[in-house]
Amino acid sequence: MMCLKALFRRFGRTATVAVVGGTAILAALPAVSSTAAAAPLADQQEIVMWPKGPPGSAQFPAPQQVLERSKDPAVRDRAVLAITTPSLLVYKPAHPNGTALLVTPGGAYQRVVIDKEADEIASRFTDAGVTMFRLVYRLPGKAQATDAPLMDAQRALRLIRANAAEWGLDPARIGVLGFSAGGHLASQLATGFERKVYEPVDAADAVSARPDFLALGYPVVTMDERFTHAVSRQELIGDSPSPETVAAYSTELRVTPATPQAFLFHANDDPDVPVTNSLLFHDALRRAGVPAEMHIFRQGGHGFSLRFAVGLPAAQWPDLLLAWMKSIRMLP
């Protein structure tokens, strides 16, 4: 485990530190940023995922930063860039019911957005008793390992499961919710949880990285250039990937009967990530005999989450997801 002095040097701020299951946890830790960013709320904790540093990580000329992109002071739209220190932020409900949800926000594998697809939706789930974990994962490309995002997702799921008792969680009720390129990562985790992409670093890596259920919002799924999101594909597997590489990272081709049951939602008018991505994944689940539910909304465009779905049926997706989780007994 990393010493506390090293933790303070890394983040450069004063923080309250606790140790849970051999993992250092920093309570109410301000975000690492080169721009102004508010500290997490008192009911949040940020977890150092890799005490000795993440494997396969690149060094960038610019430091990791949180960039506020919004021009409206009343609306936050932060994106994390040049990520070399992946982390988990925990949103703790007042009354945990034992279910956990790991959230992998989108950002075209160029950035990780943390408001629209994480902070803004967290209360919809914590109000229902679900403990939420926001993953800021490393990004492929630019000398970063292609599997760096999957390393971080596997490690995050294992840390949640290994420390389930400390958070009041049922280790058999841990799901993952991914959006856009983060949906690709979530589907990679769901179909590649057994892939050995890093060497174990502690006892947490002995537990399974398999999610118990999967939820995908307007996800990138396929690397087939006819249907994929071009920027996400280029960042993940480059400009001229081999057919074998395209197949390896097209998660609809990796579905097996061991893939967790899934919930998908997408807008039919998505101009960036064709709805075909969700259709392909749902069809692969069906053929593998994996139960799945899918909602294709007429309107919503891409990246609607809650912010851009106001007044549309697509805004119902959190309630639909919670109802589905209850129907499959992932909620009490």
Short mmCIF file of C-alpha atoms in Angstrom, two decimals:
data_model
loop_
_atom_site.label_atom_id
_atom_site.label_comp_id
_atom_site.label_asym_id
_atom_site.label_seq_id
_atom_site.Cartn_x
_atom_site.Cartn_y
_atom_site.Cartn_z
CA MET A 1 0.00 0.00 0.00
CA MET A 2 1.22 3.49 -0.82
CA CYS A 3 2.40 5.46 2.23
CA LEU A 4 0.24 8.38 3.35
CA LYS A 5 2.96 10.97 2.64
CA ALA A 6 3.10 9.77 -0.95
CA LEU A 7 -0.64 10.09 -1.22
CA PHE A 8 -0.49 13.68 -0.01
CA ARG A 9 2.32 14.46 -2.46
CA ARG A 10 0.36 13.01 -5.31
CA PHE A 11 -2.79 15.02 -4.70
CA GLY A 12 -1.22 18.10 -3.15
CA ARG A 13 -4.14 18.71 -0.80
CA THR A 14 -5.06 17.87 2.76
CA ALA A 15 -7.38 14.89 2.99
CA THR A 16 -8.81 12.46 5.50
CA VAL A 17 -7.37 9.02 4.84
CA ALA A 18 -8.74 5.65 5.83
CA VAL A 19 -7.62 2.15 4.89
CA VAL A 20 -10.25 -0.32 3.68
CA GLY A 21 -9.20 -3.85 2.85
CA GLY A 22 -5.64 -2.75 2.11
CA THR A 23 -6.84 0.06 -0.17
CA ALA A 24 -6.15 3.69 0.65
CA ILE A 25 -9.30 5.80 0.62
CA LEU A 26 -9.31 9.59 0.68
CA ALA A 27 -12.49 11.16 2.02
CA ALA A 28 -13.75 14.47 0.68
CA LEU A 29 -10.70 14.80 -1.56
CA PRO A 30 -10.75 17.72 -4.01
CA ALA A 31 -10.46 16.80 -7.67
CA VAL A 32 -7.02 16.97 -9.26
CA SER A 33 -7.25 19.89 -11.65
CA SER A 34 -5.40 22.66 -13.38
CA THR A 35 -8.64 24.62 -13.44
CA ALA A 36 -11.18 25.44 -10.76
CA ALA A 37 -13.13 22.38 -9.63
CA ALA A 38 -15.31 21.92 -6.59
CA ALA A 39 -14.51 19.32 -3.96
CA PRO A 40 -16.67 16.18 -3.81
CA LEU A 41 -19.53 16.23 -1.35
CA ALA A 42 -19.14 14.94 2.19
CA ASP A 43 -20.80 11.63 1.30
CA GLN A 44 -18.17 10.88 -1.37
CA GLN A 45 -14.78 9.19 -1.19
CA GLU A 46 -12.04 8.99 -3.80
CA ILE A 47 -10.07 5.75 -3.96
CA VAL A 48 -6.49 5.34 -5.10
CA MET A 49 -6.88 2.27 -7.31
CA TRP A 50 -3.24 1.40 -7.97
CA PRO A 51 -1.18 2.03 -4.80
CA LYS A 52 2.11 1.56 -6.70
CA GLY A 53 0.94 3.20 -9.89
CA PRO A 54 -1.09 1.74 -12.77
CA PRO A 55 0.54 -0.78 -15.14
CA GLY A 56 1.09 0.15 -18.76
CA SER A 57 0.59 3.86 -18.16
CA ALA A 58 2.06 6.52 -20.44
CA GLN A 59 3.65 9.83 -19.50
CA PHE A 60 2.21 12.94 -21.13
CA PRO A 61 3.73 16.41 -21.63
CA ALA A 62 0.72 17.98 -19.89
CA PRO A 63 -0.34 16.83 -16.41
CA GLN A 64 -3.66 15.15 -15.72
CA GLN A 65 -6.28 17.86 -15.50
CA VAL A 66 -9.98 18.51 -15.06
CA LEU A 67 -11.16 20.97 -17.68
CA GLU A 68 -14.39 22.93 -17.18
CA ARG A 69 -15.88 23.27 -20.65
CA SER A 70 -19.14 25.00 -19.76
CA LYS A 71 -19.58 28.71 -20.48
CA ASP A 72 -22.56 28.83 -18.10
CA PRO A 73 -21.51 29.19 -14.43
CA ALA A 74 -24.73 27.42 -13.41
CA VAL A 75 -23.94 24.30 -15.47
CA ARG A 76 -20.90 22.09 -14.97
CA ASP A 77 -19.38 20.17 -17.85
CA ARG A 78 -16.03 18.85 -16.68
CA ALA A 79 -13.78 16.52 -18.64
CA VAL A 80 -10.69 14.74 -17.30
CA LEU A 81 -7.74 14.73 -19.72
CA ALA A 82 -4.26 13.15 -19.92
CA ILE A 83 -5.25 10.55 -17.35
CA THR A 84 -2.34 8.77 -15.69
CA THR A 85 -3.92 8.36 -12.25
CA PRO A 86 -7.23 6.51 -12.63
CA SER A 87 -9.56 6.70 -9.66
CA LEU A 88 -12.90 5.71 -8.22
CA LEU A 89 -15.25 8.21 -6.63
CA VAL A 90 -17.82 6.64 -4.32
CA TYR A 91 -21.32 8.08 -3.92
CA LYS A 92 -22.74 6.65 -0.70
CA PRO A 93 -26.52 6.45 -0.22
CA ALA A 94 -28.07 7.31 3.13
CA HIS A 95 -29.53 3.81 3.31
CA PRO A 96 -27.47 1.32 1.26
CA ASN A 97 -29.46 -1.66 0.02
CA GLY A 98 -26.43 -3.77 -0.91
CA THR A 99 -26.41 -3.07 -4.66
CA ALA A 100 -23.46 -1.32 -6.34
CA LEU A 101 -23.14 0.26 -9.75
CA LEU A 102 -19.78 1.05 -11.37
CA VAL A 103 -20.22 3.94 -13.82
CA THR A 104 -17.93 4.39 -16.83
CA PRO A 105 -18.73 7.77 -18.44
CA GLY A 106 -18.09 8.53 -22.08
CA GLY A 107 -15.78 10.91 -23.91
CA ALA A 108 -14.82 9.20 -27.21
CA TYR A 109 -11.79 7.61 -25.52
CA GLN A 110 -10.26 11.13 -25.65
CA ARG A 111 -11.51 12.32 -22.26
CA VAL A 112 -13.77 11.18 -19.43
CA VAL A 113 -16.75 13.44 -18.76
CA ILE A 114 -17.77 13.44 -15.10
CA ASP A 115 -20.87 15.59 -14.72
CA LYS A 116 -23.47 14.66 -17.34
CA GLU A 117 -22.94 10.90 -17.12
CA ALA A 118 -21.90 10.51 -13.48
CA ASP A 119 -22.39 13.29 -10.93
CA GLU A 120 -25.74 14.43 -12.34
CA ILE A 121 -27.27 10.96 -12.37
CA ALA A 122 -25.85 9.66 -9.08
CA SER A 123 -28.70 10.80 -6.85
CA ARG A 124 -31.28 8.98 -9.00
CA PHE A 125 -29.61 5.75 -7.88
CA THR A 126 -28.38 6.61 -4.39
CA ASP A 127 -31.94 7.71 -3.53
CA ALA A 128 -32.91 4.11 -4.35
CA GLY A 129 -30.16 2.79 -2.04
CA VAL A 130 -27.62 1.95 -4.75
CA THR A 131 -23.96 2.71 -3.97
CA MET A 132 -22.43 4.39 -7.02
CA PHE A 133 -18.78 4.29 -8.08
CA ARG A 134 -17.56 6.70 -10.78
CA LEU A 135 -14.52 5.43 -12.66
CA VAL A 136 -12.07 7.89 -14.21
CA TYR A 137 -10.17 5.48 -16.45
CA ARG A 138 -7.04 5.89 -18.51
CA LEU A 139 -7.45 6.49 -22.23
CA PRO A 140 -5.91 4.41 -25.02
CA GLY A 141 -3.74 5.87 -27.75
CA LYS A 142 -0.89 8.37 -27.60
CA ALA A 143 1.51 5.75 -26.15
CA GLN A 144 -1.01 4.53 -23.59
CA ALA A 145 -1.63 0.78 -23.57
CA THR A 146 -4.69 -0.19 -25.63
CA ASP A 147 -5.98 -2.24 -22.69
CA ALA A 148 -5.34 0.47 -20.08
CA PRO A 149 -9.08 1.27 -19.82
CA LEU A 150 -9.92 -2.42 -19.34
CA MET A 151 -7.17 -2.76 -16.72
CA ASP A 152 -8.77 0.06 -14.76
CA ALA A 153 -12.30 -1.33 -15.15
CA GLN A 154 -11.26 -4.82 -14.03
CA ARG A 155 -9.34 -3.40 -11.08
CA ALA A 156 -12.27 -1.17 -10.08
CA LEU A 157 -14.77 -4.03 -10.13
CA ARG A 158 -12.41 -6.21 -8.10
CA LEU A 159 -11.83 -3.49 -5.51
CA ILE A 160 -15.57 -2.99 -5.09
CA ARG A 161 -16.16 -6.72 -4.68
CA ALA A 162 -13.15 -7.29 -2.41
CA ASN A 163 -14.27 -4.49 -0.09
CA ALA A 164 -18.01 -5.15 -0.34
CA ALA A 165 -18.46 -5.76 3.39
CA GLU A 166 -16.92 -2.40 4.33
CA TRP A 167 -19.40 -0.60 2.04
CA GLY A 168 -22.38 -2.72 3.07
CA LEU A 169 -22.61 -4.37 -0.35
CA ASP A 170 -23.68 -7.78 -1.58
CA PRO A 171 -20.70 -9.04 -3.66
CA ALA A 172 -23.20 -10.80 -5.94
CA ARG A 173 -25.04 -7.53 -6.79
CA ILE A 174 -22.37 -5.41 -8.46
CA GLY A 175 -23.18 -4.04 -11.90
CA VAL A 176 -21.63 -1.68 -14.44
CA LEU A 177 -23.29 1.20 -16.29
CA GLY A 178 -21.45 2.64 -19.29
CA PHE A 179 -22.20 5.51 -21.64
CA SER A 180 -20.99 6.02 -25.22
CA ALA A 181 -17.25 5.09 -25.33
CA GLY A 182 -17.62 4.24 -21.64
CA GLY A 183 -20.32 1.85 -22.83
CA HIS A 184 -17.72 0.17 -24.98
CA LEU A 185 -15.51 -0.16 -21.92
CA ALA A 186 -18.41 -1.54 -19.85
CA SER A 187 -19.19 -4.07 -22.57
CA GLN A 188 -15.48 -4.97 -22.74
CA LEU A 189 -15.56 -5.64 -19.02
CA ALA A 190 -18.73 -7.72 -19.34
CA THR A 191 -17.31 -9.80 -22.19
CA GLY A 192 -13.62 -9.75 -21.20
CA PHE A 193 -13.67 -10.02 -17.42
CA GLU A 194 -11.46 -13.12 -17.56
CA ARG A 195 -8.81 -11.60 -19.83
CA LYS A 196 -5.48 -11.24 -18.03
CA VAL A 197 -4.50 -7.68 -18.92
CA TYR A 198 -2.32 -6.95 -15.85
CA GLU A 199 -0.36 -8.82 -13.21
CA PRO A 200 -2.05 -9.07 -9.78
CA VAL A 201 -0.93 -6.39 -7.34
CA ASP A 202 -2.69 -7.47 -4.13
CA ALA A 203 -5.35 -9.79 -2.72
CA ALA A 204 -8.17 -7.86 -4.41
CA ASP A 205 -7.00 -9.15 -7.79
CA ALA A 206 -7.85 -12.71 -6.74
CA VAL A 207 -11.59 -11.98 -6.90
CA SER A 208 -13.72 -12.05 -10.03
CA ALA A 209 -13.99 -8.96 -12.25
CA ARG A 210 -17.29 -10.18 -13.74
CA PRO A 211 -20.17 -7.71 -13.32
CA ASP A 212 -23.38 -9.28 -12.08
CA PHE A 213 -25.40 -7.15 -14.50
CA LEU A 214 -24.70 -4.70 -17.31
CA ALA A 215 -26.35 -1.46 -18.42
CA LEU A 216 -25.35 0.40 -21.58
CA GLY A 217 -26.45 3.89 -22.61
CA TYR A 218 -26.04 4.80 -26.30
CA PRO A 219 -22.90 2.61 -26.32
CA VAL A 220 -20.12 2.27 -28.80
CA VAL A 221 -19.99 -1.52 -29.32
CA THR A 222 -18.61 -2.48 -32.69
CA MET A 223 -15.34 -1.49 -34.35
CA ASP A 224 -16.85 -2.27 -37.77
CA GLU A 225 -16.18 0.99 -39.62
CA ARG A 226 -19.69 0.94 -41.13
CA PHE A 227 -21.36 1.35 -37.74
CA THR A 228 -18.78 2.44 -35.18
CA HIS A 229 -17.99 5.86 -33.75
CA ALA A 230 -14.97 6.83 -35.84
CA VAL A 231 -13.15 8.87 -33.18
CA SER A 232 -13.54 6.20 -30.49
CA ARG A 233 -12.30 3.54 -32.90
CA GLN A 234 -9.28 5.62 -33.95
CA GLU A 235 -8.31 6.36 -30.34
CA LEU A 236 -8.70 2.72 -29.31
CA ILE A 237 -7.21 0.74 -32.18
CA GLY A 238 -5.60 3.30 -34.50
CA ASP A 239 -6.02 4.34 -38.11
CA SER A 240 -5.34 1.02 -39.85
CA PRO A 241 -6.20 -1.86 -37.52
CA SER A 242 -5.98 -5.42 -38.74
CA PRO A 243 -9.19 -7.43 -39.20
CA GLU A 244 -8.15 -9.44 -36.14
CA THR A 245 -7.87 -6.29 -34.02
CA VAL A 246 -11.23 -5.01 -35.25
CA ALA A 247 -12.82 -8.32 -34.26
CA ALA A 248 -11.05 -8.42 -30.89
CA TYR A 249 -12.45 -5.04 -29.84
CA SER A 250 -15.93 -5.46 -31.33
CA THR A 251 -17.68 -6.55 -28.18
CA GLU A 252 -20.75 -7.94 -29.94
CA LEU A 253 -18.39 -10.66 -31.20
CA ARG A 254 -17.17 -11.44 -27.66
CA VAL A 255 -20.56 -12.23 -26.11
CA THR A 256 -20.88 -15.71 -24.59
CA PRO A 257 -23.39 -17.42 -22.30
CA ALA A 258 -21.20 -16.16 -19.40
CA THR A 259 -21.86 -12.52 -20.32
CA PRO A 260 -24.05 -10.90 -17.62
CA GLN A 261 -27.66 -10.07 -18.36
CA ALA A 262 -28.01 -6.61 -19.79
CA PHE A 263 -30.14 -3.49 -20.14
CA LEU A 264 -29.61 -1.19 -23.13
CA PHE A 265 -31.01 2.21 -24.09
CA HIS A 266 -30.33 4.32 -27.17
CA ALA A 267 -32.00 7.01 -29.29
CA ASN A 268 -32.98 6.16 -32.83
CA ASP A 269 -31.87 9.62 -33.98
CA ASP A 270 -28.35 9.33 -32.54
CA PRO A 271 -26.14 11.11 -35.11
CA ASP A 272 -22.81 10.02 -33.61
CA VAL A 273 -23.12 6.42 -32.44
CA PRO A 274 -25.60 4.59 -34.67
CA VAL A 275 -28.32 2.68 -32.87
CA THR A 276 -27.00 -0.36 -34.77
CA ASN A 277 -24.41 -0.69 -31.98
CA SER A 278 -27.07 -1.49 -29.39
CA LEU A 279 -28.98 -3.67 -31.86
CA LEU A 280 -25.88 -5.74 -32.61
CA PHE A 281 -25.11 -6.26 -28.93
CA HIS A 282 -28.70 -7.14 -28.06
CA ASP A 283 -28.82 -9.64 -30.93
CA ALA A 284 -25.55 -11.21 -29.75
CA LEU A 285 -26.98 -11.58 -26.24
CA ARG A 286 -30.14 -13.15 -27.63
CA ARG A 287 -28.18 -15.66 -29.68
CA ALA A 288 -26.05 -16.54 -26.63
CA GLY A 289 -29.14 -17.10 -24.49
CA VAL A 290 -28.37 -14.14 -22.19
CA PRO A 291 -31.50 -12.33 -20.96
CA ALA A 292 -31.60 -8.68 -22.04
CA GLU A 293 -33.92 -5.69 -22.22
CA MET A 294 -33.55 -2.83 -24.70
CA HIS A 295 -35.26 0.54 -25.08
CA ILE A 296 -34.90 2.45 -28.35
CA PHE A 297 -36.26 5.96 -27.95
CA ARG A 298 -37.47 7.92 -30.96
CA GLN A 299 -35.67 11.11 -29.89
CA GLY A 300 -32.67 11.99 -27.79
CA GLY A 301 -29.69 12.30 -30.09
CA HIS A 302 -26.37 11.27 -28.61
CA GLY A 303 -25.22 11.75 -25.03
CA PHE A 304 -28.64 12.74 -23.72
CA SER A 305 -28.24 11.28 -20.22
CA LEU A 306 -30.70 13.36 -18.14
CA ARG A 307 -29.52 16.85 -19.08
CA PHE A 308 -30.61 16.64 -22.72
CA ALA A 309 -33.63 14.37 -22.26
CA VAL A 310 -35.85 16.81 -20.38
CA GLY A 311 -39.42 16.54 -21.67
CA LEU A 312 -38.65 13.42 -23.71
CA PRO A 313 -39.59 9.80 -23.02
CA ALA A 314 -35.84 9.10 -22.98
CA ALA A 315 -35.68 10.83 -19.60
CA GLN A 316 -37.36 7.75 -18.11
CA TRP A 317 -34.28 5.56 -18.52
CA PRO A 318 -33.15 5.67 -14.85
CA ASP A 319 -36.59 4.52 -13.66
CA LEU A 320 -36.68 1.84 -16.34
CA LEU A 321 -33.22 0.67 -15.36
CA LEU A 322 -34.08 0.53 -11.64
CA ALA A 323 -37.29 -1.39 -12.43
CA TRP A 324 -35.28 -3.85 -14.53
CA MET A 325 -32.69 -4.25 -11.76
CA LYS A 326 -35.50 -5.08 -9.36
CA SER A 327 -37.05 -7.54 -11.82
CA ILE A 328 -33.78 -9.50 -12.04
CA ARG A 329 -33.34 -9.37 -8.25
CA MET A 330 -30.37 -7.03 -8.32
CA LEU A 331 -32.37 -4.66 -6.12
CA PRO A 332 -34.07 -5.93 -2.94
#
